[in-house]
PDB file of C-alpha atoms and ligand atoms in Angstrom:
ATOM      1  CA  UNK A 237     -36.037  37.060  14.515  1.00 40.00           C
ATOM      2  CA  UNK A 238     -34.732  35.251  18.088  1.00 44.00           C
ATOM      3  CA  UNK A 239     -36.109  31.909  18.503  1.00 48.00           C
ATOM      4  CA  UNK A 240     -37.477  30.758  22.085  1.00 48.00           C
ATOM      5  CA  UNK A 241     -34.097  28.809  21.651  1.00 52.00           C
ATOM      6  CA  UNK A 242     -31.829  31.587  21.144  1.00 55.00           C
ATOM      7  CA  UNK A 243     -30.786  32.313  25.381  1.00 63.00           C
ATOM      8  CA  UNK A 244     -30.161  27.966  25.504  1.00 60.00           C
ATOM      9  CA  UNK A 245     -27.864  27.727  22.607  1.00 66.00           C
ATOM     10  CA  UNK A 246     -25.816  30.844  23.226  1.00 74.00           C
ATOM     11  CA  UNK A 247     -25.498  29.212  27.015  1.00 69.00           C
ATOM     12  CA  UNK A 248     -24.427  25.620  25.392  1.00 66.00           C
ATOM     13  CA  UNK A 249     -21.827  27.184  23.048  1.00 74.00           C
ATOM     14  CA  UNK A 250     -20.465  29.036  26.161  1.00 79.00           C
ATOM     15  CA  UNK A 251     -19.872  26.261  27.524  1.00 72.00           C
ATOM     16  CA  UNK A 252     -18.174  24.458  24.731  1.00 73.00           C
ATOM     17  CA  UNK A 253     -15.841  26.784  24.568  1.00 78.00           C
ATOM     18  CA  UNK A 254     -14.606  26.544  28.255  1.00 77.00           C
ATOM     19  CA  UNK A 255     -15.115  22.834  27.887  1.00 74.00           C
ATOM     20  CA  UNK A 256     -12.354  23.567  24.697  1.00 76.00           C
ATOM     21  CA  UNK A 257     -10.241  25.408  26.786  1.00 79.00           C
ATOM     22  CA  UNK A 258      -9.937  23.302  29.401  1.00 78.00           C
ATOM     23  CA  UNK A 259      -9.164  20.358  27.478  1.00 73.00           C
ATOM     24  CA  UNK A 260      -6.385  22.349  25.064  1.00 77.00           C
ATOM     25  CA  UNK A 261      -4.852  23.157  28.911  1.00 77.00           C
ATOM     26  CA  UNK A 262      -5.102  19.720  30.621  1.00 75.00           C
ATOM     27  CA  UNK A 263      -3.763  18.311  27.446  1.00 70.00           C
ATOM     28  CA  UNK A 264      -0.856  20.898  27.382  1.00 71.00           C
ATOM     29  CA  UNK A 265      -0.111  20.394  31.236  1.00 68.00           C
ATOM     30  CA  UNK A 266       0.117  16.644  30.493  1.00 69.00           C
ATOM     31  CA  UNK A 267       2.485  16.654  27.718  1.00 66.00           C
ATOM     32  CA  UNK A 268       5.062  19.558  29.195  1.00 67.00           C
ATOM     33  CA  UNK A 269       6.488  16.857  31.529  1.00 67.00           C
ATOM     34  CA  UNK A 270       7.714  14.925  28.254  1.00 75.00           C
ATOM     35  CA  UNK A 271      10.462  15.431  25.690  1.00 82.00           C
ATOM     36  CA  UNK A 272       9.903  15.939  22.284  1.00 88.00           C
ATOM     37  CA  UNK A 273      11.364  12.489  21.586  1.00 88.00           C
ATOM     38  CA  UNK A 274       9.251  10.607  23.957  1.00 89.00           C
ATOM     39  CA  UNK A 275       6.438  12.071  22.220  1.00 91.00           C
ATOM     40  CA  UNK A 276       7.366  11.590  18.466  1.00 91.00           C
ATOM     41  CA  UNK A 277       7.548   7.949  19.305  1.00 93.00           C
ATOM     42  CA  UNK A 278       4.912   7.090  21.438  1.00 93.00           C
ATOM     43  CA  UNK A 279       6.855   6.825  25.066  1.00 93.00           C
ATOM     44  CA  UNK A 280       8.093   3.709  22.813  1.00 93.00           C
ATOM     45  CA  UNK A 281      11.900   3.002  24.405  1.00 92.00           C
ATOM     46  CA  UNK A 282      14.009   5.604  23.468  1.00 92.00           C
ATOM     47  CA  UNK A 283      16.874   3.339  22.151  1.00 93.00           C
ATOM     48  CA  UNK A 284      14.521   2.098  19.653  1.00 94.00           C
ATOM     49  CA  UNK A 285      15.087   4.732  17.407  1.00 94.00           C
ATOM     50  CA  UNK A 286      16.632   3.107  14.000  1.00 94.00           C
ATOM     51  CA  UNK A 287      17.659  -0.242  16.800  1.00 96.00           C
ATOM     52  CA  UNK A 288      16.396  -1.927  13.379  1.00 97.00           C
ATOM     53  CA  UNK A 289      14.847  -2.086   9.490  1.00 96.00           C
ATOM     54  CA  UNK A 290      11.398  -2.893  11.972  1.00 97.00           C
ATOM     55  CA  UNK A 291      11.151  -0.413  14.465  1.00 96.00           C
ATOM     56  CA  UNK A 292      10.178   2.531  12.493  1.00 96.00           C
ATOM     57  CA  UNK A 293       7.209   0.325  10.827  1.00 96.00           C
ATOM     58  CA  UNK A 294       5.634  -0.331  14.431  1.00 96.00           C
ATOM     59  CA  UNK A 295       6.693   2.790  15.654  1.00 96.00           C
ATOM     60  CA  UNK A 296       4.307   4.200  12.990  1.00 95.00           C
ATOM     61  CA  UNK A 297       1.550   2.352  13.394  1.00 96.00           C
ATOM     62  CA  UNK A 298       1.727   2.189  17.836  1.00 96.00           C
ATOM     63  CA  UNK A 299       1.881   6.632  17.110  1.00 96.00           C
ATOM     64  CA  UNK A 300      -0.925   6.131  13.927  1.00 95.00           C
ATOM     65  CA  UNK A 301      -3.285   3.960  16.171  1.00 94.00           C
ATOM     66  CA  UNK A 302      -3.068   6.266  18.765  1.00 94.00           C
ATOM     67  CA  UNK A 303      -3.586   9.324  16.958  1.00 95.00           C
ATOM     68  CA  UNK A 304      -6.698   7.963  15.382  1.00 93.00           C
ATOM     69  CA  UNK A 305      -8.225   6.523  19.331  1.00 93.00           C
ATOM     70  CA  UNK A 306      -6.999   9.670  20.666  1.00 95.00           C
ATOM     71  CA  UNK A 307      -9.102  12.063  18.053  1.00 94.00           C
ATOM     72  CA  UNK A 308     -11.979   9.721  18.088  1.00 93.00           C
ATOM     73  CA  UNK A 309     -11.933  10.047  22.458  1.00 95.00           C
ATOM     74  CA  UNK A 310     -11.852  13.719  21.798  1.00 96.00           C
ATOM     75  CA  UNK A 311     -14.876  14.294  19.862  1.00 92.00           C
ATOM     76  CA  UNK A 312     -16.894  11.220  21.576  1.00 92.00           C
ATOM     77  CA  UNK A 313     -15.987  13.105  25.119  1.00 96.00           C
ATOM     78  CA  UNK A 314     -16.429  16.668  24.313  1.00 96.00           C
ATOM     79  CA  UNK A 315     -19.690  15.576  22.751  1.00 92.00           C
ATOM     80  CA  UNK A 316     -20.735  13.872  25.828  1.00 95.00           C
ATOM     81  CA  UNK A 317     -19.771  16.798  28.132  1.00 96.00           C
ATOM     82  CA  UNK A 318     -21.556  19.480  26.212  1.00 95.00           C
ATOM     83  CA  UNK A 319     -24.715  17.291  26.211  1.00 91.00           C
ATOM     84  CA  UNK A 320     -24.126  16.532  30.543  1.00 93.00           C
ATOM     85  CA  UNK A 321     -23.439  20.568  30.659  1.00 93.00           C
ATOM     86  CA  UNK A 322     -25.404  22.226  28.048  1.00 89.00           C
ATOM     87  CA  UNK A 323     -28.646  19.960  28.376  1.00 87.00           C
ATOM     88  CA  UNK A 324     -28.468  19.254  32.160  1.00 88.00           C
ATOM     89  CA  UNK A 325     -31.921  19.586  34.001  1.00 86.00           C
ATOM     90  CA  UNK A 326     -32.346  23.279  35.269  1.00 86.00           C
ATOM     91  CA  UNK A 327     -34.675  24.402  38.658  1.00 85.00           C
ATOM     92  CA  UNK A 328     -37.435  25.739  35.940  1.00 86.00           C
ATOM     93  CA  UNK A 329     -37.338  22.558  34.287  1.00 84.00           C
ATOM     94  CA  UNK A 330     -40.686  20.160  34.510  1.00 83.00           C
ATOM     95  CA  UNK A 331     -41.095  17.010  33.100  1.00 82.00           C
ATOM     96  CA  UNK A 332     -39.159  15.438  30.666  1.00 83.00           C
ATOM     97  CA  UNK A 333     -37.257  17.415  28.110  1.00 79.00           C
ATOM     98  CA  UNK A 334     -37.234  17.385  24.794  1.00 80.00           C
ATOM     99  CA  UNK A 335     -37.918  13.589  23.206  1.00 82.00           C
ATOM    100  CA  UNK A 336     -36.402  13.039  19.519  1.00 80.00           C
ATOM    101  CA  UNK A 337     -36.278  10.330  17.341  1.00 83.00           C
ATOM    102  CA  UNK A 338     -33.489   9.281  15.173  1.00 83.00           C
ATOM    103  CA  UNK A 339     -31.748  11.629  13.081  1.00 88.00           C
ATOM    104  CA  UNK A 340     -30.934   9.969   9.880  1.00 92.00           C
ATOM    105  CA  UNK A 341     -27.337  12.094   9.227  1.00 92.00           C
ATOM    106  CA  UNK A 342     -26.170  11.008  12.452  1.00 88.00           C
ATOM    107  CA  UNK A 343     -26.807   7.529  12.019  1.00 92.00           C
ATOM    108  CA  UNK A 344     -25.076   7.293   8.697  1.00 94.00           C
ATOM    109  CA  UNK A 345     -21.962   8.759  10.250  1.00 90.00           C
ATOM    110  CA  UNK A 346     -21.739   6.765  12.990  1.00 87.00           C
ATOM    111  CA  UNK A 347     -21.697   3.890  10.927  1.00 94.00           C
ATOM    112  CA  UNK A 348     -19.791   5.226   8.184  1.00 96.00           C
ATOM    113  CA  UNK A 349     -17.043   6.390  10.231  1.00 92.00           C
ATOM    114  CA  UNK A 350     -16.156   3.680  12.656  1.00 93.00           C
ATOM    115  CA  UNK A 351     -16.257   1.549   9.454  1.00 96.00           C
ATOM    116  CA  UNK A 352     -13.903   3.403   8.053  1.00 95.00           C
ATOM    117  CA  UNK A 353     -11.431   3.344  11.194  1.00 93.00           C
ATOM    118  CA  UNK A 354     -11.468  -0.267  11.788  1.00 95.00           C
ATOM    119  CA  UNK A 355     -11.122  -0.515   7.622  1.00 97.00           C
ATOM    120  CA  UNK A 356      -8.176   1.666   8.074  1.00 95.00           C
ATOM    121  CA  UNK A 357      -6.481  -0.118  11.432  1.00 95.00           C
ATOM    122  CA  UNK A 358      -6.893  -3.471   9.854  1.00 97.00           C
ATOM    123  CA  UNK A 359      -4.792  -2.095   6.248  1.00 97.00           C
ATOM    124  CA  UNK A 360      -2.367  -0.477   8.327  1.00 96.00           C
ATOM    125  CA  UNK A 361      -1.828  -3.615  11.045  1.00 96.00           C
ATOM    126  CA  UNK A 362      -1.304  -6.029   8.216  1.00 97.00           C
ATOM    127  CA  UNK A 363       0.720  -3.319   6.247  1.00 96.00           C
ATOM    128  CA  UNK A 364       2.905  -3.030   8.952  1.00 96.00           C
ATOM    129  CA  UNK A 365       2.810  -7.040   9.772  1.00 95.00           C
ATOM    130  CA  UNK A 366       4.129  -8.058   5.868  1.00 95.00           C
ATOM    131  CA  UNK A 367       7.377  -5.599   6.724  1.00 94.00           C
ATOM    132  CA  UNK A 368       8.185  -7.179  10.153  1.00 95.00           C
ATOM    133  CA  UNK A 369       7.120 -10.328  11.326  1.00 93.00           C
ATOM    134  CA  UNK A 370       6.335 -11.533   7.584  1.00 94.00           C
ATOM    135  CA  UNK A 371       9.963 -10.312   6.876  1.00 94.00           C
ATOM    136  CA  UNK A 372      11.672 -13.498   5.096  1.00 94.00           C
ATOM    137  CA  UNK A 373      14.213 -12.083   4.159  1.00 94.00           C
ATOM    138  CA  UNK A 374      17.506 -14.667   3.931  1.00 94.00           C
ATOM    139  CA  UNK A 375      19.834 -14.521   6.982  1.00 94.00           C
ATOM    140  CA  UNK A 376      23.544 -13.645   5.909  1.00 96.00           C
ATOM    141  CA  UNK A 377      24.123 -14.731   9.359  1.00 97.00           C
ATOM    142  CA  UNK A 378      22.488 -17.869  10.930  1.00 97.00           C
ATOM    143  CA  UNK A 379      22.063 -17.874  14.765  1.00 97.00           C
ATOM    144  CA  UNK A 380      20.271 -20.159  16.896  1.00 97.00           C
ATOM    145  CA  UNK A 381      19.065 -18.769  20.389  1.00 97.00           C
ATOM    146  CA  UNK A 382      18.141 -21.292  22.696  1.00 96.00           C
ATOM    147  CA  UNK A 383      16.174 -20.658  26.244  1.00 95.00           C
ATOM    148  CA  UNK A 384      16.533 -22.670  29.080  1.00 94.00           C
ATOM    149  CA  UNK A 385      15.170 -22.344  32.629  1.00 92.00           C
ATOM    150  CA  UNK A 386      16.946 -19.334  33.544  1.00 90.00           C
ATOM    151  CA  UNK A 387      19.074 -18.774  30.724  1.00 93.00           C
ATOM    152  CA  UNK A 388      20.443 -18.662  26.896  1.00 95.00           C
ATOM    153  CA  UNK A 389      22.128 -20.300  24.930  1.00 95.00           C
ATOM    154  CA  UNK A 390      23.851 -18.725  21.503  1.00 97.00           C
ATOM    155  CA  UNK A 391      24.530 -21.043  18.399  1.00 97.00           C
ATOM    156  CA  UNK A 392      26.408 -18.613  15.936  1.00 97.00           C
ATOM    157  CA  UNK A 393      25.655 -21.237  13.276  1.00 97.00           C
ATOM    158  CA  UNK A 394      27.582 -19.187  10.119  1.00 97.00           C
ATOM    159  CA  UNK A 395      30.539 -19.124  12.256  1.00 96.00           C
ATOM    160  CA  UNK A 396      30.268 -22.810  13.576  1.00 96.00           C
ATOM    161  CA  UNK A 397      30.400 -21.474  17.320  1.00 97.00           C
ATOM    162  CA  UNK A 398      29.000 -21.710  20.629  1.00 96.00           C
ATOM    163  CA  UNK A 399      27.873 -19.961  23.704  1.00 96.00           C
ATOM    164  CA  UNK A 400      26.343 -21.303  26.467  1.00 94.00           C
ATOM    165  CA  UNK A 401      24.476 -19.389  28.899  1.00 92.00           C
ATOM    166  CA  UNK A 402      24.649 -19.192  32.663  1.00 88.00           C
ATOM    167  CA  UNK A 403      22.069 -17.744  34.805  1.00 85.00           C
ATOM    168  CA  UNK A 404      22.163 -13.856  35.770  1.00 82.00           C
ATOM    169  CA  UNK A 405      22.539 -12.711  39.264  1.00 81.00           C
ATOM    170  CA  UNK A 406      20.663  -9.679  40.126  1.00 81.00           C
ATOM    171  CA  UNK A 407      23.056  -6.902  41.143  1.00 78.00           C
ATOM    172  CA  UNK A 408      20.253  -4.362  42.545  1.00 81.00           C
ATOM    173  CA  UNK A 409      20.440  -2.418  39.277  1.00 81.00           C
ATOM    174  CA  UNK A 410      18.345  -2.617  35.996  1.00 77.00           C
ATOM    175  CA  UNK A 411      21.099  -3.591  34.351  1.00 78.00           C
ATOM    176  CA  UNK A 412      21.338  -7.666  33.707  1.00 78.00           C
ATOM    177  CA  UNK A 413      24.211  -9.197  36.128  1.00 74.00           C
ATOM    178  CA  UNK A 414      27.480  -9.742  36.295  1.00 76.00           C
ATOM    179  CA  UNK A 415      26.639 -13.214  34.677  1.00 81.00           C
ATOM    180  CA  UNK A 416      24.853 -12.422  32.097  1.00 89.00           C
ATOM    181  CA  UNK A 417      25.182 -13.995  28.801  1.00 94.00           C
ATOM    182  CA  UNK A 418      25.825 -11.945  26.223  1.00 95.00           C
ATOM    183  CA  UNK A 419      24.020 -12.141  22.253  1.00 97.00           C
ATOM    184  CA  UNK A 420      26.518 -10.474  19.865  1.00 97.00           C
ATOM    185  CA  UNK A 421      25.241  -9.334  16.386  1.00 98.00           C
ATOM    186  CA  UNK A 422      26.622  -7.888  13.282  1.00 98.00           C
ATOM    187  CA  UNK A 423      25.309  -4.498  12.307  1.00 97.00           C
ATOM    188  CA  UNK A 424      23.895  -4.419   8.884  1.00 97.00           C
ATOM    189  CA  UNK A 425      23.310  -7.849   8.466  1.00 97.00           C
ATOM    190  CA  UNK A 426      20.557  -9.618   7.153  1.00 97.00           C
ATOM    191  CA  UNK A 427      20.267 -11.579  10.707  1.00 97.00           C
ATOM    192  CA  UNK A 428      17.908 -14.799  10.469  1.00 97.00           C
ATOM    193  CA  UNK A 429      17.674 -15.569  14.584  1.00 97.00           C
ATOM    194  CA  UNK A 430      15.834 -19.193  15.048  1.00 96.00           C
ATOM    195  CA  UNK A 431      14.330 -19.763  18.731  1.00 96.00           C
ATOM    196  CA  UNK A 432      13.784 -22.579  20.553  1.00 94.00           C
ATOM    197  CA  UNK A 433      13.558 -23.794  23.949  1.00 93.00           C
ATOM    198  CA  UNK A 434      14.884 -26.361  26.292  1.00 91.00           C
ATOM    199  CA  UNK A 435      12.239 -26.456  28.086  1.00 91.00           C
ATOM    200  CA  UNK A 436       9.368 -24.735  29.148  1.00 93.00           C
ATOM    201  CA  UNK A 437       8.085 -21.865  27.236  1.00 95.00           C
ATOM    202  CA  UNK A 438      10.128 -19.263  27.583  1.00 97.00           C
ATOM    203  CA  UNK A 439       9.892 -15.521  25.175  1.00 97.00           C
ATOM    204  CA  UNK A 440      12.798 -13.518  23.464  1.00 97.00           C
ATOM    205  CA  UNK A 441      12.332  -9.819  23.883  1.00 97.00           C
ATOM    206  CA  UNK A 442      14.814  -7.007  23.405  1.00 97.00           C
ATOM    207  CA  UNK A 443      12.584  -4.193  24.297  1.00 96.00           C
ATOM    208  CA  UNK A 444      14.486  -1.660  22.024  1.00 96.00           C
ATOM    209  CA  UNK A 445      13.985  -4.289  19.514  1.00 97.00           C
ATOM    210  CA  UNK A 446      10.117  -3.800  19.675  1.00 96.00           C
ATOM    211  CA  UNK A 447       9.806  -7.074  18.975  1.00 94.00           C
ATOM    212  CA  UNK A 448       9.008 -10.340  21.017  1.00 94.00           C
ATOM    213  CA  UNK A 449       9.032 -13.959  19.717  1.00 95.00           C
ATOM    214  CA  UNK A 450       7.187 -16.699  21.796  1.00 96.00           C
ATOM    215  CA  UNK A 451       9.821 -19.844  22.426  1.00 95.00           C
ATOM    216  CA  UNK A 452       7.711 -23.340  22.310  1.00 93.00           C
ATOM    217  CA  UNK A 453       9.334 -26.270  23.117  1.00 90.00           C
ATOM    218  CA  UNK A 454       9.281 -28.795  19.473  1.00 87.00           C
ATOM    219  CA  UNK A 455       7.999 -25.327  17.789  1.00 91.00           C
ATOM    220  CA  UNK A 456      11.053 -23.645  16.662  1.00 92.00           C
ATOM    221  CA  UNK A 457      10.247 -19.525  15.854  1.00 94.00           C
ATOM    222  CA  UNK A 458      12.179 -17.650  13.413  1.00 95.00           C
ATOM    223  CA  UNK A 459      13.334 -13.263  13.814  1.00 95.00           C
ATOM    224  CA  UNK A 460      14.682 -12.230  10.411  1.00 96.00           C
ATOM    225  CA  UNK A 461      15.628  -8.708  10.895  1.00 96.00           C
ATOM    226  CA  UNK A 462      18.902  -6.425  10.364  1.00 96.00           C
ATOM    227  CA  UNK A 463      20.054  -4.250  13.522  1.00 97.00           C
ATOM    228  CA  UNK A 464      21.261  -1.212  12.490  1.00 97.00           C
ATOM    229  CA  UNK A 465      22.839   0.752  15.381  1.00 96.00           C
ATOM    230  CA  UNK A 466      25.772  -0.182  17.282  1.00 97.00           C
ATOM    231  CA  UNK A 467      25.390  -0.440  20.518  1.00 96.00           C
ATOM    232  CA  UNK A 468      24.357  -2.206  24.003  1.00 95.00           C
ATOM    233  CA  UNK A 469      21.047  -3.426  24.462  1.00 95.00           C
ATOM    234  CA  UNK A 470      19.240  -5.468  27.429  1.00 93.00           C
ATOM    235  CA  UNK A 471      17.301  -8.801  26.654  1.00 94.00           C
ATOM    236  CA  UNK A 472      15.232 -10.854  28.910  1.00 94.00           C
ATOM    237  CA  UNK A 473      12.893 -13.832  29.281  1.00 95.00           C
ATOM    238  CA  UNK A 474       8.825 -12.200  28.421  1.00 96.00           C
ATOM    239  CA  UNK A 475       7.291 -15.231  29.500  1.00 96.00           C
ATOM    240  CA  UNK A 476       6.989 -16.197  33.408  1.00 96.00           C
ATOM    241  CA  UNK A 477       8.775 -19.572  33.120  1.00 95.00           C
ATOM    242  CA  UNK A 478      10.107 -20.354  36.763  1.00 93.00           C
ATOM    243  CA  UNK A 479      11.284 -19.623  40.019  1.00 92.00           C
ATOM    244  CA  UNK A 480      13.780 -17.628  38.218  1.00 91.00           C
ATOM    245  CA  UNK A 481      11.931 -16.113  35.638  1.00 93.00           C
ATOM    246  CA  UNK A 482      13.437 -12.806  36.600  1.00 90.00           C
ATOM    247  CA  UNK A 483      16.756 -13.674  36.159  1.00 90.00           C
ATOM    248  CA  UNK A 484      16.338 -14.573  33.272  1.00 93.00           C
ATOM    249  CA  UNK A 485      18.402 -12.292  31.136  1.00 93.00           C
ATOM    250  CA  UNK A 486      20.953 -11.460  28.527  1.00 94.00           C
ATOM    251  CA  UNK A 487      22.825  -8.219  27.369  1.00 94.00           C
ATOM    252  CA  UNK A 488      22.728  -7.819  22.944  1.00 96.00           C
ATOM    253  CA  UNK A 489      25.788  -6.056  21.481  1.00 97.00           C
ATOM    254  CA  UNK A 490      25.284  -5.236  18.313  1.00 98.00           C
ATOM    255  CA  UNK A 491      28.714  -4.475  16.981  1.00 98.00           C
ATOM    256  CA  UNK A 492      30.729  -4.035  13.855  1.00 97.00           C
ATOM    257  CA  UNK A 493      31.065  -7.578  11.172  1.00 97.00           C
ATOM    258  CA  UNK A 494      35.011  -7.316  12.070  1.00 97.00           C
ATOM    259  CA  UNK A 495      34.053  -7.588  15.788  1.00 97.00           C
ATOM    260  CA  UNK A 496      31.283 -10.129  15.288  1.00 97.00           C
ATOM    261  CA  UNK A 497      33.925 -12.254  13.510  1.00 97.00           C
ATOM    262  CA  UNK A 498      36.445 -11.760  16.265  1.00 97.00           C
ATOM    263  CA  UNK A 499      34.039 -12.669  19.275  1.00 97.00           C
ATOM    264  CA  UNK A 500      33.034 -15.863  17.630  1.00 97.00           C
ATOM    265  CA  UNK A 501      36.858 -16.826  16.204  1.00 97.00           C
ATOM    266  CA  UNK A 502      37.553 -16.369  20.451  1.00 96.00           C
ATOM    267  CA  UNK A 503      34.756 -18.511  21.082  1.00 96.00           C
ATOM    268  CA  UNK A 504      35.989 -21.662  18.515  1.00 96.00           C
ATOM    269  CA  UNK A 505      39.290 -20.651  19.837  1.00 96.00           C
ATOM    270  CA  UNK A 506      38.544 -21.576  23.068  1.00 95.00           C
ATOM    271  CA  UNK A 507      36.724 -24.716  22.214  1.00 94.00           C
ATOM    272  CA  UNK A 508      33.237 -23.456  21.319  1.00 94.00           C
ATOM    273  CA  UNK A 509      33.507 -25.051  18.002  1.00 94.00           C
ATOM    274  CA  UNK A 510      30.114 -26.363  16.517  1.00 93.00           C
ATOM    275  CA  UNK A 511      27.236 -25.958  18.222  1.00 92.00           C
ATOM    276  CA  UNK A 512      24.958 -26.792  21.318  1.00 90.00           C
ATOM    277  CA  UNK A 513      22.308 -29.609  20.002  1.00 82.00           C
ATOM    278  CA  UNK A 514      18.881 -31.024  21.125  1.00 78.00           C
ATOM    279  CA  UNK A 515      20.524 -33.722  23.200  1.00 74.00           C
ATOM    280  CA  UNK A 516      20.882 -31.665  26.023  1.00 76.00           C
ATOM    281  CA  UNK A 517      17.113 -30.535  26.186  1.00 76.00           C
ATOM    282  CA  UNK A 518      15.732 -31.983  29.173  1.00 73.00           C
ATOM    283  CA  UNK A 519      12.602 -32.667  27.867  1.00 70.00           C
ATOM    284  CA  UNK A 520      11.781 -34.901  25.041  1.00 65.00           C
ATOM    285  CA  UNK A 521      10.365 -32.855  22.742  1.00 58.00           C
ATOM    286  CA  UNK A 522      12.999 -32.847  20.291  1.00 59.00           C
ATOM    287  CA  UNK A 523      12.212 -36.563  19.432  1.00 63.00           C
ATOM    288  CA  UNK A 524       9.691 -37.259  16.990  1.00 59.00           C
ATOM    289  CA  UNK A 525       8.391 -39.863  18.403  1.00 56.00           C
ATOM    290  CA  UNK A 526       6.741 -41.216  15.004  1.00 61.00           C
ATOM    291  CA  UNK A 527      10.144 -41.611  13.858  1.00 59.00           C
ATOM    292  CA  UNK A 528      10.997 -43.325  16.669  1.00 54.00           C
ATOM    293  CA  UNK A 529       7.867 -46.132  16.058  1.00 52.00           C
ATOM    294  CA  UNK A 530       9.235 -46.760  12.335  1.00 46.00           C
ATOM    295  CA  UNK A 531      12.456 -48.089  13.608  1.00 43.00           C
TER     296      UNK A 531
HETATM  297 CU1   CU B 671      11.975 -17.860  30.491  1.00 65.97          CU
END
């Protein structure tokens, strides 16, 4: 037998199915301007495909999360549409329609549900979090990078050389300038990269690294990761730290263990022997100044 319903919910699911449709072809519309790639990873940078033994972890979570807030938007704004649509007031209309209470199965799953989400972002985050930035894994290779207002300087400590770091000039491209110092790094290599600063607070970030470290003066920050691609990468300062904050760059060459050897035997070679210390930090953080009351 029809219901007095029956004309107002064939109307509402009409409309959820153009609703449907027109989200399936926005969505579609959207996504043909991008390449398959750019997709898989989340419009992450390209080059940060297998950069290191870290990128795939945050890759995973970065696509995870947003699979998870995208699917949630979905249903939250279709069912929000088909209520403005389907239940919108109509010329016949007096009054004030329909007035319900609660409905006890929709309460319980919108409290189940979201708990299970955050639940589920929280395991995942700190998943993710004990494989990267929990990574403690020994360093085969020690190397010290130091910022300085506007630039870097290298301490390949395992190879008892220097480099020291001159501030890029901006050619008008995106790459870093002419100047630019440049961070070599064996490939492979269990790579234990301490940061500090000279300074002010500066940030390393190698955007294909998909990782960022902040650089506190007197609070030295540790990286512990293994690149694993050969190949040029761009570095820069993530933290506004200056008049030439913008400058402040580097290029990364992650290269072969034969080559990383050669580059630094060219640096001790040409007197770069030993490394760059805290005496020529312009500040005085480096001195514990307890120490200093004993004596
Ligand atoms: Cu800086």
């Amino acid at each position: 037998m029809d219901s007095p319903n029956q004309p107002a919910r064939g109307r509402a699911a009409t409309w959820a199915k153009r609703l449907g449709l027109v989200g399936v072809l926005s969505g579609a519309v959207l996504l043909s301007g991008c390449s398959k790639e750019e997709l898989k990873i989340g419009f992450m940078p390209l080059d940060s495909v297998g950069a290191t033994n870290h990128t795939e972890a945050y890759t995973h979570l970065w696509v995870g999360g947003w699979i998870a807030a995208l699917l949630v938007g979905l249903v939250t704004w279709g069912l929000m549409l088909f209520c403005l649509i389907a239940y919108r007031r109509r010329k016949h209309d007096r009054g004030l329609p329909v007035q319900m209470g609660y409905n006890m199965p929709i309460e319980i799953f919108y409290t189940i549900v979201p708990i299970i989400l955050v639940v589920g972002f929280f395991g995942q985050t700190v998943h993710t979090l004990n494989q990267t930035t929990e990574d403690k894994t020994p360093g085969e290779q020690k190397i010290e990078v130091v910022g300085k207002q506007w630039a870097w300087d290298f301490n390949y400590v395992t190879e008892d050389a220097y480099y020291a770091g001159v501030q890029a000039n901006l050619d008008g491209t995106e790459k870093p300038g002419k100047n630019a110092p440049t961070l070599y790094l064996p490939a492979n290599t269990n790579l234990e990269i301490e940061l500090r600063s000279r300074d002010v607070i500066h940030s390393f970030w190698v955007p294909a690294f998909l990782e960022k470290r902040d650089m506190i003066p007197g609070q030295p920050n540790t990286l512990h990761l293994k690149a694993l691609k050969e190949g040029e990468y761009m570095g820069k300062c993530a933290e506004l730290c200056g008049e030439f904050h913008s400058e402040m760059l580097f290029n990364v060459k992650v290269v072969s263990m034969e080559e990383f050897k050669a580059q630094t035997k060219q640096l001790r070679d040409s007197g770069n022997k030993g490394q760059l210390g805290d005496d020529l930090d312009r500040t005085e953080w480096h001195k514990n100044p307890y120490e200093e009351g004993e004596k």
